[in-house]
XYZ file of C-alpha atoms in Angstrom:
647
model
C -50.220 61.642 8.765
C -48.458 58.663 7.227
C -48.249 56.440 10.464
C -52.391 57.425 10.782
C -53.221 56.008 7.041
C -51.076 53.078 8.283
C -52.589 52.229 11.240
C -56.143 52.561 9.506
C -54.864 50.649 6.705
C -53.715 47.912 9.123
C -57.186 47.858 10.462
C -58.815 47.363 7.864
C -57.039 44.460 6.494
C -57.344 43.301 10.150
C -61.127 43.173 9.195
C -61.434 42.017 5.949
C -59.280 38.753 7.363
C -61.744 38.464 9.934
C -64.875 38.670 7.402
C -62.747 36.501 5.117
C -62.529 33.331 7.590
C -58.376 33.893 7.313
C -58.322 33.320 3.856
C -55.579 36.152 3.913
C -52.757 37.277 5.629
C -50.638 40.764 6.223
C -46.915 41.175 5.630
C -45.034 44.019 6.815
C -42.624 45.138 4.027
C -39.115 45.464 5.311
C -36.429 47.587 4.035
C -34.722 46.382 0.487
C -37.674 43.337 0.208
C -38.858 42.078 -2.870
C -41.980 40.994 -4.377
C -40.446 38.208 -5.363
C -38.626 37.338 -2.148
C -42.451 37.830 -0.208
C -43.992 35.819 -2.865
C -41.425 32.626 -1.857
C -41.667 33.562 1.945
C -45.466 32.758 1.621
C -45.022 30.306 -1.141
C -47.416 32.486 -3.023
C -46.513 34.089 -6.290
C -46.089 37.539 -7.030
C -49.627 37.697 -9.641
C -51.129 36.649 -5.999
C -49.788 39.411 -4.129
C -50.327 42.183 -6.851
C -54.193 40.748 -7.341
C -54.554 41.707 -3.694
C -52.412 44.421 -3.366
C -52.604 47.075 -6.855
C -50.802 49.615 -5.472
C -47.867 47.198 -4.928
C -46.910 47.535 -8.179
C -45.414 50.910 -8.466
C -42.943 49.736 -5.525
C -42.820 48.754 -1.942
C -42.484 50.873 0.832
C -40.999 49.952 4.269
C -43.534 49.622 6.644
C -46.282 49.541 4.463
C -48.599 46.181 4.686
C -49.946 43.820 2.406
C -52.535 41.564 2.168
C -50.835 37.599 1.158
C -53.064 34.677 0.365
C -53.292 32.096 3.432
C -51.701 29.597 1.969
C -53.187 27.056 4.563
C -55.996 27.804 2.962
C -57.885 25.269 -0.107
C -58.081 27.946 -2.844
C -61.293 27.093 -4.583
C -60.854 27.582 -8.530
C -63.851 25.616 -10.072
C -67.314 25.042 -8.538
C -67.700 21.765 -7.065
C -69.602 20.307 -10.250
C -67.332 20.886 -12.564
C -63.957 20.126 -10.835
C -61.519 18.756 -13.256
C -59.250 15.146 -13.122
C -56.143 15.274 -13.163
C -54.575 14.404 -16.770
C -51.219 12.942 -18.543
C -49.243 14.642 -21.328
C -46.531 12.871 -23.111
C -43.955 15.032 -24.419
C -43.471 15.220 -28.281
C -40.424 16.443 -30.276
C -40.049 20.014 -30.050
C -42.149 20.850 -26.969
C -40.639 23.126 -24.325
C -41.938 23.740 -20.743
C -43.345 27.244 -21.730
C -45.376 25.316 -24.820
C -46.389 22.539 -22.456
C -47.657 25.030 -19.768
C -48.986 27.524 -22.206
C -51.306 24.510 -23.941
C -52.429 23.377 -20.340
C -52.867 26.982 -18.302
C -50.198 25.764 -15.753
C -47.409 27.426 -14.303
C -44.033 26.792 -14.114
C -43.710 25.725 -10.142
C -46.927 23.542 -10.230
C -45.783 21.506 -13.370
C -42.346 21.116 -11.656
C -44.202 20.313 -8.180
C -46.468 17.455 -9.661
C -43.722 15.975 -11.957
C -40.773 16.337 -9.393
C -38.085 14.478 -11.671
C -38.922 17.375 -14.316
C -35.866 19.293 -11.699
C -33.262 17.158 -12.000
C -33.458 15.294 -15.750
C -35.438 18.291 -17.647
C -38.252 17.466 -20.147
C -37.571 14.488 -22.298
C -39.488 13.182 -25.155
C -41.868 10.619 -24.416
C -42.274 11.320 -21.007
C -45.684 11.403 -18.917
C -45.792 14.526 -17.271
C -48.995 14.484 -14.941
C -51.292 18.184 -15.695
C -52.440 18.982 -12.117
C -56.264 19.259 -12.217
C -57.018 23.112 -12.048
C -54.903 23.753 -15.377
C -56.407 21.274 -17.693
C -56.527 22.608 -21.177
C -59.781 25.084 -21.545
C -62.170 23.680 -24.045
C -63.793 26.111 -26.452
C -67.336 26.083 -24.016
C -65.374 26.774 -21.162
C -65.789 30.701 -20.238
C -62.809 32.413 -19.791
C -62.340 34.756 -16.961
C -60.688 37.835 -17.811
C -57.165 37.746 -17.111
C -56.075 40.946 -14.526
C -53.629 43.386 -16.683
C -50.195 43.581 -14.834
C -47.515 46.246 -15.550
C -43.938 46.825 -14.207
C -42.339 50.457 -14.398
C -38.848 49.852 -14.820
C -36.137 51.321 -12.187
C -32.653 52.203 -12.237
C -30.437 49.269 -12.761
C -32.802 47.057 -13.649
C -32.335 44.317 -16.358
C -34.463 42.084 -18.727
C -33.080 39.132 -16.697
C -34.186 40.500 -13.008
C -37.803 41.649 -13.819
C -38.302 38.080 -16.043
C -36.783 36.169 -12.495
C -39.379 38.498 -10.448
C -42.379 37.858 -12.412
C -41.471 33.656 -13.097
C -40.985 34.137 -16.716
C -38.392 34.181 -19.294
C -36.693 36.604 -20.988
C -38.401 36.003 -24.727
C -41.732 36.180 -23.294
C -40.917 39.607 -21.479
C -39.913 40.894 -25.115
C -42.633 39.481 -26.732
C -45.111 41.088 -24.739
C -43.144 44.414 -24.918
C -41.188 44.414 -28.298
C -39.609 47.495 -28.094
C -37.321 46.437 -25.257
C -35.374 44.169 -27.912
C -32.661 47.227 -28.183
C -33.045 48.666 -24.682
C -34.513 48.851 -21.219
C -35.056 52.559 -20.311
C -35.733 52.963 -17.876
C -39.452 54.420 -16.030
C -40.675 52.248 -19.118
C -43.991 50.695 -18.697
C -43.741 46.743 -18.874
C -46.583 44.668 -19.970
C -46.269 41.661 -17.562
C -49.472 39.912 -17.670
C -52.777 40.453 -19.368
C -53.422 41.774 -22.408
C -53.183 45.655 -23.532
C -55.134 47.393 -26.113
C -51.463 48.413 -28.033
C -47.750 47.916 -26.472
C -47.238 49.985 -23.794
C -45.192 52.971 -24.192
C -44.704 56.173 -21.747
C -48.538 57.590 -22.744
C -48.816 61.250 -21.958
C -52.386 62.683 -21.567
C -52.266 66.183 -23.109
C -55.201 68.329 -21.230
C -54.115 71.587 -18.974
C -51.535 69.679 -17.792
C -49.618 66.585 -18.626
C -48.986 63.291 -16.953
C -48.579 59.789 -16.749
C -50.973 57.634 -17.652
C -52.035 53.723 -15.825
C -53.058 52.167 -18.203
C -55.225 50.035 -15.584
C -57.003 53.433 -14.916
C -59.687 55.118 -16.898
C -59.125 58.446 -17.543
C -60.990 60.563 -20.380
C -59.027 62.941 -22.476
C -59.478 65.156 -25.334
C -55.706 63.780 -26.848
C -53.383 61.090 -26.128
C -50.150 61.686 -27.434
C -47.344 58.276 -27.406
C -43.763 58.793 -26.682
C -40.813 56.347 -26.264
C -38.100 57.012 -24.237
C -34.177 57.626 -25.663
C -31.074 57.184 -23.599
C -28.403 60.007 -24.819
C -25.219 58.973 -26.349
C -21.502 60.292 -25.972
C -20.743 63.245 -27.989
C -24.805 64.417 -28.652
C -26.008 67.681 -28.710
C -29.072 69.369 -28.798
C -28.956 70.376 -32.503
C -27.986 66.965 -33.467
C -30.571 65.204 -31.401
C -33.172 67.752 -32.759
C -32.409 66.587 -36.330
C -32.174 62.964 -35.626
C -35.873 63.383 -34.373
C -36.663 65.707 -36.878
C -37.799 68.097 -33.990
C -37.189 71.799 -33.183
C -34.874 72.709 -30.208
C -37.680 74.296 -28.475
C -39.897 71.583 -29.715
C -37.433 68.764 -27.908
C -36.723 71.329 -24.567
C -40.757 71.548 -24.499
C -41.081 68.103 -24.243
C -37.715 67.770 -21.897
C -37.249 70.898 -19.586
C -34.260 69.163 -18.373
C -32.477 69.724 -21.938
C -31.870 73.949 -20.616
C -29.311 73.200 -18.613
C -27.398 71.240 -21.589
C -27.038 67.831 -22.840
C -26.197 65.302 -20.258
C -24.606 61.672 -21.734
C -26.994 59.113 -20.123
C -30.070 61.103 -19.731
C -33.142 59.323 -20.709
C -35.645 62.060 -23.448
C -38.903 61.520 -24.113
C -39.351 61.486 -27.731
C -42.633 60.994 -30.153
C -43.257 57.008 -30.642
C -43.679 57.419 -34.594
C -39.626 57.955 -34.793
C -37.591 55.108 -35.479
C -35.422 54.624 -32.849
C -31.478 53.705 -33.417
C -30.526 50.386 -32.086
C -27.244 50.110 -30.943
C -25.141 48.234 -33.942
C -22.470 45.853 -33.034
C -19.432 47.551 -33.499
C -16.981 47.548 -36.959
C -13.308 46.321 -36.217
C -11.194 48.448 -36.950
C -7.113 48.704 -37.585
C -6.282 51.620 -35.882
C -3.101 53.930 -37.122
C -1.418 56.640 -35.620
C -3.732 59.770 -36.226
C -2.459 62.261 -33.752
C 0.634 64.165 -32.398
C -1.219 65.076 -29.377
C 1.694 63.666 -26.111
C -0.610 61.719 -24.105
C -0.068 60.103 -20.496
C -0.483 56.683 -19.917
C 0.453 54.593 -16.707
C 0.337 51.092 -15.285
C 0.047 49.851 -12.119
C 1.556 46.714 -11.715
C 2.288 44.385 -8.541
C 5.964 43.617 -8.804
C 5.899 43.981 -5.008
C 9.855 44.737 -4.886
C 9.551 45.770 -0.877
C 8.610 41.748 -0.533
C 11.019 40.626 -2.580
C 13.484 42.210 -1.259
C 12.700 41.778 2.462
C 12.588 37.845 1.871
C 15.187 36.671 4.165
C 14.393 33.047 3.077
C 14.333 32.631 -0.892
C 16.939 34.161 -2.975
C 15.670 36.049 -5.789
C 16.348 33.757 -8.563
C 14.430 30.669 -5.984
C 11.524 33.465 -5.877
C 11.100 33.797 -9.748
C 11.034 29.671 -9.477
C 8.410 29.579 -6.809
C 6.208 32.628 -7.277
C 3.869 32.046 -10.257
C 2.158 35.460 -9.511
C 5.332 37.325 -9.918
C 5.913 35.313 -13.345
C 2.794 36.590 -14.216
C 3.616 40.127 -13.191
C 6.853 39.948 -15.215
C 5.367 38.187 -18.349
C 2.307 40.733 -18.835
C 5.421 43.302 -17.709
C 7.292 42.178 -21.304
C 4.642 42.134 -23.265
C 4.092 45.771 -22.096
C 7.591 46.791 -23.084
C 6.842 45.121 -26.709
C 3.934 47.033 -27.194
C 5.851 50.762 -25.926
C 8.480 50.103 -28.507
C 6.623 48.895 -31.050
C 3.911 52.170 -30.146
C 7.472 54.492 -30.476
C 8.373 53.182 -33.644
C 4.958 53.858 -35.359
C 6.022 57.699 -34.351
C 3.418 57.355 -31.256
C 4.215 60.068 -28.131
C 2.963 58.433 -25.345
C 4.292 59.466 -22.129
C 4.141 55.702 -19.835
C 5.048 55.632 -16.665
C 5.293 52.293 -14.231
C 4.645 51.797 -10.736
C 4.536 49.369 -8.353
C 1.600 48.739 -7.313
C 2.574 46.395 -4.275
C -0.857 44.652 -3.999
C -2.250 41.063 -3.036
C -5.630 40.693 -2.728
C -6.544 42.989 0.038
C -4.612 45.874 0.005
C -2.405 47.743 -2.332
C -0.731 51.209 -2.428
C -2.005 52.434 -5.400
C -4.221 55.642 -3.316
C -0.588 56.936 -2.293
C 0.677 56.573 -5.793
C -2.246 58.743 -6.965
C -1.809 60.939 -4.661
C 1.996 61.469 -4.656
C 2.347 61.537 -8.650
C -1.357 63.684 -9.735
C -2.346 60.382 -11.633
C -6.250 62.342 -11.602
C -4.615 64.038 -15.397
C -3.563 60.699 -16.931
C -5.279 60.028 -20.111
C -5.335 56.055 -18.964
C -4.513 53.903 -16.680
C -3.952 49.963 -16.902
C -3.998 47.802 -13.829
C -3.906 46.657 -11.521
C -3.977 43.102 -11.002
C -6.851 42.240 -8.719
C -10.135 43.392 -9.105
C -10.711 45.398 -6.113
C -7.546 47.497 -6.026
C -8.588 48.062 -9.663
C -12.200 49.179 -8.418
C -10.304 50.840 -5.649
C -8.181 52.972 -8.443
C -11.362 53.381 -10.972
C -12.714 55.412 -7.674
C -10.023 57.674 -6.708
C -9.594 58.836 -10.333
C -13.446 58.917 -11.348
C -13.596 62.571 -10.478
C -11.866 63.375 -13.512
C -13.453 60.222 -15.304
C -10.285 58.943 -16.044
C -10.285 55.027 -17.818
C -9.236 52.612 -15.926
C -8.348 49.268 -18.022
C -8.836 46.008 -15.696
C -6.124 44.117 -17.612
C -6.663 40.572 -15.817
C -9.551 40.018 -13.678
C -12.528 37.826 -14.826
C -15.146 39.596 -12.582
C -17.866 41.494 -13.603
C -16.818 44.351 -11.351
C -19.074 47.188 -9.878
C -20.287 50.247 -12.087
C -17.657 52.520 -11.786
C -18.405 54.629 -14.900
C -14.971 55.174 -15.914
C -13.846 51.169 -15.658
C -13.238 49.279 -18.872
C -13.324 44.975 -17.680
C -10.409 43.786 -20.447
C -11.372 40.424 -20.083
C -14.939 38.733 -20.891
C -17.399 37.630 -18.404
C -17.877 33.928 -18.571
C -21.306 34.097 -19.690
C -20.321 36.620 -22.211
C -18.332 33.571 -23.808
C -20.835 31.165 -23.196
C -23.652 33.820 -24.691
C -21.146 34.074 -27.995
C -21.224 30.341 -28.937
C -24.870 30.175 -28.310
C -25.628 33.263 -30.501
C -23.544 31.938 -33.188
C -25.005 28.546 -33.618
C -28.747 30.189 -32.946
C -27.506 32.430 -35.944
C -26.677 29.715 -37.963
C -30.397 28.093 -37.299
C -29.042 25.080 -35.508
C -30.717 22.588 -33.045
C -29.079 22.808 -29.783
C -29.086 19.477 -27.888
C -27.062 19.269 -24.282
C -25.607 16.784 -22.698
C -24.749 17.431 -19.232
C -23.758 15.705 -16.230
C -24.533 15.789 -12.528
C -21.436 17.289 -11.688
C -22.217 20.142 -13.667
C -25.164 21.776 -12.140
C -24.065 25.234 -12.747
C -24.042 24.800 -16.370
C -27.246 22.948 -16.535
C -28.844 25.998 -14.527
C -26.942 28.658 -17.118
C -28.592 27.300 -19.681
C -31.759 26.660 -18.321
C -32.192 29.735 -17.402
C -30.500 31.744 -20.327
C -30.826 29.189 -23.117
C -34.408 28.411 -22.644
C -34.818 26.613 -26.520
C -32.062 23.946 -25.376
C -33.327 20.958 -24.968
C -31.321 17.836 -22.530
C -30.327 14.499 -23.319
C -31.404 12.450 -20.890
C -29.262 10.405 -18.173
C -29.305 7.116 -17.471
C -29.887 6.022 -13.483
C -25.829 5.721 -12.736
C -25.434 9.168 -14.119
C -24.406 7.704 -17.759
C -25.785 9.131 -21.321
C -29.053 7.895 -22.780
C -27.756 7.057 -26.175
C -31.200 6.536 -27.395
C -32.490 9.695 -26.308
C -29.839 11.988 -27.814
C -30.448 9.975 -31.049
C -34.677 11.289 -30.718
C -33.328 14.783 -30.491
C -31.590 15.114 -33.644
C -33.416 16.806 -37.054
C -32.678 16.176 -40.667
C -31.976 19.343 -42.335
C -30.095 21.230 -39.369
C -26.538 21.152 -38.015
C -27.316 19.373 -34.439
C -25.132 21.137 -32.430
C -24.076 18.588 -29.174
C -23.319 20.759 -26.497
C -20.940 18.441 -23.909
C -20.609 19.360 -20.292
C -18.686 16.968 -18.298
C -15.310 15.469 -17.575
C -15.861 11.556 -17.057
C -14.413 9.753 -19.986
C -16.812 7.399 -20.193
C -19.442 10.047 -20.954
C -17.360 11.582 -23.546
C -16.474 8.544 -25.492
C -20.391 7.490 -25.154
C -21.519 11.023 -26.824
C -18.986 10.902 -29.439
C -19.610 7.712 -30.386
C -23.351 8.227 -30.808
C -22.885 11.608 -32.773
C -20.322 9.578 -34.999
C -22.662 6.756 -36.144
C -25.670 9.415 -36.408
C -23.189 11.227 -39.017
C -24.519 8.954 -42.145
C -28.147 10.418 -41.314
C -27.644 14.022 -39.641
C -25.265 16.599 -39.525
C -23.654 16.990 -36.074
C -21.202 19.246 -34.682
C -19.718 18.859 -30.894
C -19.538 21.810 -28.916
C -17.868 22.575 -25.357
C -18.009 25.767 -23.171
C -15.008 25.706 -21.820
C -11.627 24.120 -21.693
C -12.122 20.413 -20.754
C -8.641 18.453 -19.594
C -10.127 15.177 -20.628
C -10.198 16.136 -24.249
C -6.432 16.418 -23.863
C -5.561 12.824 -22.763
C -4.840 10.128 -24.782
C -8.144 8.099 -24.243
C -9.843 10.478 -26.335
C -9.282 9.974 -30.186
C -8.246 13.707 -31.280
C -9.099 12.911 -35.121
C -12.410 11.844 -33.772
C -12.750 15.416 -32.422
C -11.213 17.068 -35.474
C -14.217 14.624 -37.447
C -16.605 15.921 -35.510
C -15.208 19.846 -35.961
C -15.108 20.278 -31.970
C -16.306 23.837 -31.437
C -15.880 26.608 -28.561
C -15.545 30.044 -27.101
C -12.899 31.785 -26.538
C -10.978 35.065 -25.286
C -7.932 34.226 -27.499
C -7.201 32.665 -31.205
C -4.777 30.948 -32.336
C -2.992 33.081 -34.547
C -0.696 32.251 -37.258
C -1.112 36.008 -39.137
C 2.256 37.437 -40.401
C 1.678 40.215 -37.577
C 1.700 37.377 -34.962
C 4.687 35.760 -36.407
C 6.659 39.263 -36.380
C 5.514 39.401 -32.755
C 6.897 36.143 -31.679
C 9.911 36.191 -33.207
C 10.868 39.883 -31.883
C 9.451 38.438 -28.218
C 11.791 35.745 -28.823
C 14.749 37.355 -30.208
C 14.330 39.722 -27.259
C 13.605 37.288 -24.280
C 15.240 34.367 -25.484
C 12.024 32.491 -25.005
C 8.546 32.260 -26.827
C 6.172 34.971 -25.090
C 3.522 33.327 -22.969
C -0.031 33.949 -23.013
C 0.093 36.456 -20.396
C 3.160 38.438 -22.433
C 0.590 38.210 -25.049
C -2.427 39.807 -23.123
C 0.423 42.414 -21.818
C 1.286 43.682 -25.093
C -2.802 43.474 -26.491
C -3.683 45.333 -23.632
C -0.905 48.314 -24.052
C -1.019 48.655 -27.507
C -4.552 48.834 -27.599
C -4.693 51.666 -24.855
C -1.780 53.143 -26.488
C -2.704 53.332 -30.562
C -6.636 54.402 -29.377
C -4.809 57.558 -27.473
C -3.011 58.348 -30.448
C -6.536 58.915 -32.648
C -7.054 62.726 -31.338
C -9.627 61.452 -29.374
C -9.950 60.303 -25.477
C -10.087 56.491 -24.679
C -13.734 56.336 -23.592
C -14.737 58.101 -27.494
C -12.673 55.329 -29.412
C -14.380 52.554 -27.262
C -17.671 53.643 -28.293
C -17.157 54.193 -31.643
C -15.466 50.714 -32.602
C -13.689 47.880 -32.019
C -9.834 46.614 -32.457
C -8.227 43.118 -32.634
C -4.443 42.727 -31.697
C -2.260 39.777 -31.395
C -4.272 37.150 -29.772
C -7.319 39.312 -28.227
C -10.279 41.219 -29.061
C -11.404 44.384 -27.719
C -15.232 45.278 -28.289
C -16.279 47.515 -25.280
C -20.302 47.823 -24.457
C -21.731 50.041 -21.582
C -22.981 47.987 -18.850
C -26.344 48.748 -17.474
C -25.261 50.542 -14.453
C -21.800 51.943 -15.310
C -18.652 50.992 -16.883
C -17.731 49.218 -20.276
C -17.687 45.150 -20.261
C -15.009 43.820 -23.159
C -17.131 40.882 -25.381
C -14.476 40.232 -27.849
C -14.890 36.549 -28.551
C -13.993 34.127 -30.533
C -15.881 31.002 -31.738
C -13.029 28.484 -32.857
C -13.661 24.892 -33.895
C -11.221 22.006 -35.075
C -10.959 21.211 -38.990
C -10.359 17.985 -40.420
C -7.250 18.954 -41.449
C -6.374 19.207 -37.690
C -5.822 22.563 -37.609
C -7.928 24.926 -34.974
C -10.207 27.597 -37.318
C -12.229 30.705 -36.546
C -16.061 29.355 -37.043
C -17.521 32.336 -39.396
């Protein structure tokens, strides 16, 4: 029956070409395509394809066929008589592309396609951006055609940045057409993409003999409509206290959620009434955790000390090895940290049973399955390591039966949703995110200066950090002093975001945020470590002047707990512990004081947050699976030249 509705289907849009003088096309959907990778195929864009193709929007189907504008074809917007010129804008202070394109009726690509430099330099003030002629502002006589309503349902795995890229808008739009997405995504929630909707769309049930889900593109009478919002459950939930929390009766909340009979499942998504308040998910307290359990619990780590290499080297003694091998120094520093953090755990009174293996692993293989197997490592209560992030994936999988954490101590990936995997370290645009969100918080203007050697920051922020507006470069790639000068505000810390390692660059910025410092307040900010900051052509009381800020995974710590640390590292090592003996002993600890609470691992991490020596540790679920660490600090120099936490 299906291949019969397809063939007729085919012929019909066979026909309506032919009646249409080719003014359309058809597309066969392959498996795993994407509106959005059709829509560039046919340099069309995805509004075209749904305007032609409804259905499309509750999700293609392989094989199925759709109907794409020919774009060979003239598309004919205006009648001839009142075809519009083309028209110049110059860009005042303030504007953005989305207010420029808003005023005008013009999308993104066909601004960027008439004004080509728009690409590479961003928009500038003063500039003359060319309108193209069939999105010329609409006068007040003008009639309006009704704009076609578009929704998105949203799927599993699906995030506020994907659906925005799909549909060629930004993330603050997408929320500000749907506001009660600011918390969450749930997901089978009704997006408002385009359009307009008589109230924000919600999951509408229509209560008659029977209930179901409403289009809100259809017409459908009913004698009540009834609005819900969707709830994703937490850890540790039950019926009875998600009943009161609504304020509903078990049988009330079952009624609504047959599902609930069999019991409460962590991660199920309930369908609540709209009129209750919702809980947004809080950023978490820190908290100094002490030891609030006798109950002996069994942690292990996995780390590569690869002894079976070391010892079959024929060629380099052991102690030229240790001179050589800077991933075995690693190994061995994180290693000593590790033993800090077990003695310092048993002299708190902690029983934690650790065990250590060798985890013999380079990038591609390790032996950690065999170790798992051989030593019933499915009962620990944790496990930290190993090294590399896909024998830590590899580990996370073998042990997720029993949903047993697994703590990636090292890697900087952002890993794959293994449910029971904790990523130690943050992301690098959780870091950049921080610094953003702090000076956003603190009302700043964000200016950026960025070079051409740093395209993948310019395209982060473009396309995260939409309010940010660029400096402007000069032809040989220099700053255009003049035009970071027109971006500053009275009234506002400016903060100067600098991307870029040519000295020339840096000295240029610095210089021009100096001399601005009698009329504005300005603050220089980097998002990462930059080397040239660190030579002597670069004035450091000049950066301390200018209270050089960024992110970071670490602090500099001077606390009397750090000082203890150091000097017991020291008295114990002979040397001062490095920053990977650091992370070794933050990382164990941690693990080892939230076992001893008389709860499991995965029940601290969502209830709060710890600092240790030098690191953070604020665990949020990812969307997917797993927990992503974003523990970060925002440091800056002070003119006293010391290096601060920014608060």
């Amino acid at each position: 029956m299906k291949y019969f509705i397809t063939i007729c289907l085919v012929s019909l849009f066979f026909t309506a070409n032919v009646f249409s003088q080719s003014k359309t096309i058809t597309h066969k959907v392959a498996k795993g395509e994407t509106i959005n990778q059709i829509a560039q195929k046919y340099k069309v864009t995805p509004f075209d394809i749904y305007r032609l193709n409804p259905d499309a929007q509750s999700g293609l189907k392989p094989n199925s066929v759709l109907l794409i504008p020919n774009g060979s074809e003239k598309k004919i917007t205006t009648p001839a008589k009142t075809v519009l010129k083309a028209t110049t804008h110059e860009v005042a202070p303030k504007e953005t592309f989305y207010s420029i394109e808003k005023k005008y009726g013009v999308s993104d690509e066909a601004l960027k396609k008439a004004n080509p430099f728009l690409e590479k330099d961003g928009i500038q003030i003063g500039q003359k951006l060319v309108i193209p002629s069939n999105s010329v502002a609409v006068s007040k006589k003008a009639i309006a055609s009704p704009e076609k309503t578009v929704y998105h349902e949203v799927l599993p795995k699906e995030t506020k940045y994907s659906i925005a890229k799909q549909y060629g808008i930004t993330i603050e739009e997408l929320e500000k057409r749907n506001p009660d997405i600011v918390a969450n995504l749930p997901v089978g929630y009704q997006l408002l993409i385009k359009g307009t909707a008589p109230k924000t769309p919600k999951i509408s049930v229509v209560t008659e003999t029977k209930t179901e889900i409403v289009n809100p593109n259809t017409a459908v009478v009913s004698t009540k409509v009834e609005d819900y919002a969707a709830y994703q459950v937490k850890p540790k939930e039950t019926l009875y206290s998600l009943s009161k929390m609504f304020g509903l009766s078990s049988e009330e909340l079952q009624n609504l959620n047959p599902a609930l009979s069999e019991g409460v499942v962590e991660g199920m998504i309930l369908k609540v009434p709209s009129t209750i308040v919702l809980p947004k998910e809080s950023k978490k307290a820190y908290t100094i955790l002490t030891k609030n359990s006798n109950d002996k619990k069994k942690l292990v780590l996995l780390l590569p000390f690869n002894l079976t290499k070391i010892e079959g080297d024929t060629v380099n003694s052991t102690v030229m090895r240790l001179k050589k091998d800077k991933f075995l120094n690693m190994t061995l520093d994180f290693y000593s940290g590790a033993l800090m953090a077990i003695d310092s755990a048993k002299q708190l009174g902690i029983t934690v049973d650790v065990s250590i293996f060798d985890s013999q692993e380079s990038k591609n293989s390790s032996n950690v399955a065999s170790i798992i197997k051989e030593n019933n490592l499915g009962n620990a209560d944790a496990i930290i390591g190993p090294f590399y992030q896909n024998n830590v994936e590899k580990t996370a999988g073998l042990v997720a039966f029993n949903q047993v954490p697994v703590i990636s101590p090292l890697s900087k990936d952002v890993g794959d949703a293994y449910s029971n995997l904790y990523q130690s370290i943050p992301t690098t645009v959780t870091i950049r995110n921080t610094v953003f969100d702090f000076m956003r918080a603190k009302g700043g203007n964000i200016i950026a200066v960025v070079d051409k050697k740093k395209e993948s920051v310019k395209k982060y922020i473009q396309e995260n950090q939409k309010d940010v507006r660029f400096a402007a470069l000069t032809e040989t790639g220099g700053l255009n002093v003049e035009s970071l000068k027109s971006l500053l505000v009275k009234n506002k810390t400016n903060y100067v975001v600098m991307e870029t390692g040519n000295t020339g660059m840096i000295k240029s910025t610095m210089t021009a945020m100096l001399n601005a410092m009698a009329l504005y307040s300005v603050q220089l900010v980097i998002l990462e470590p930059n080397e040239t900051l660190d030579t002597d052509e670069i004035n450091f009381q000049n950066l301390a002047k200018l209270k050089l800020m960024y992110p970071s995974m670490t602090r500099e710590n001077e606390s009397s707990e750090a000082l203890i640390f150091e000097k017991e590292y020291r008295k114990k090592n002979k040397i001062m512990p490095t920053a990977f003996a650091t992370r070794g002993f933050d990382v164990t600890f941690d693990t080892m004081m939230r076992l001893s609470q008389g709860k499991t691992y995965q029940e601290t991490v969502e209830m709060m947050a710890t600092e240790q020596v030098d690191n953070k540790f604020e665990y949020y679920r990812k969307e997917g699976g797993g927990y992503t660490n974003k523990g970060v600090y925002v440091l800056y120099y002070d003119t006293d030249l010391t290096i601060k936490e920014a608060n």
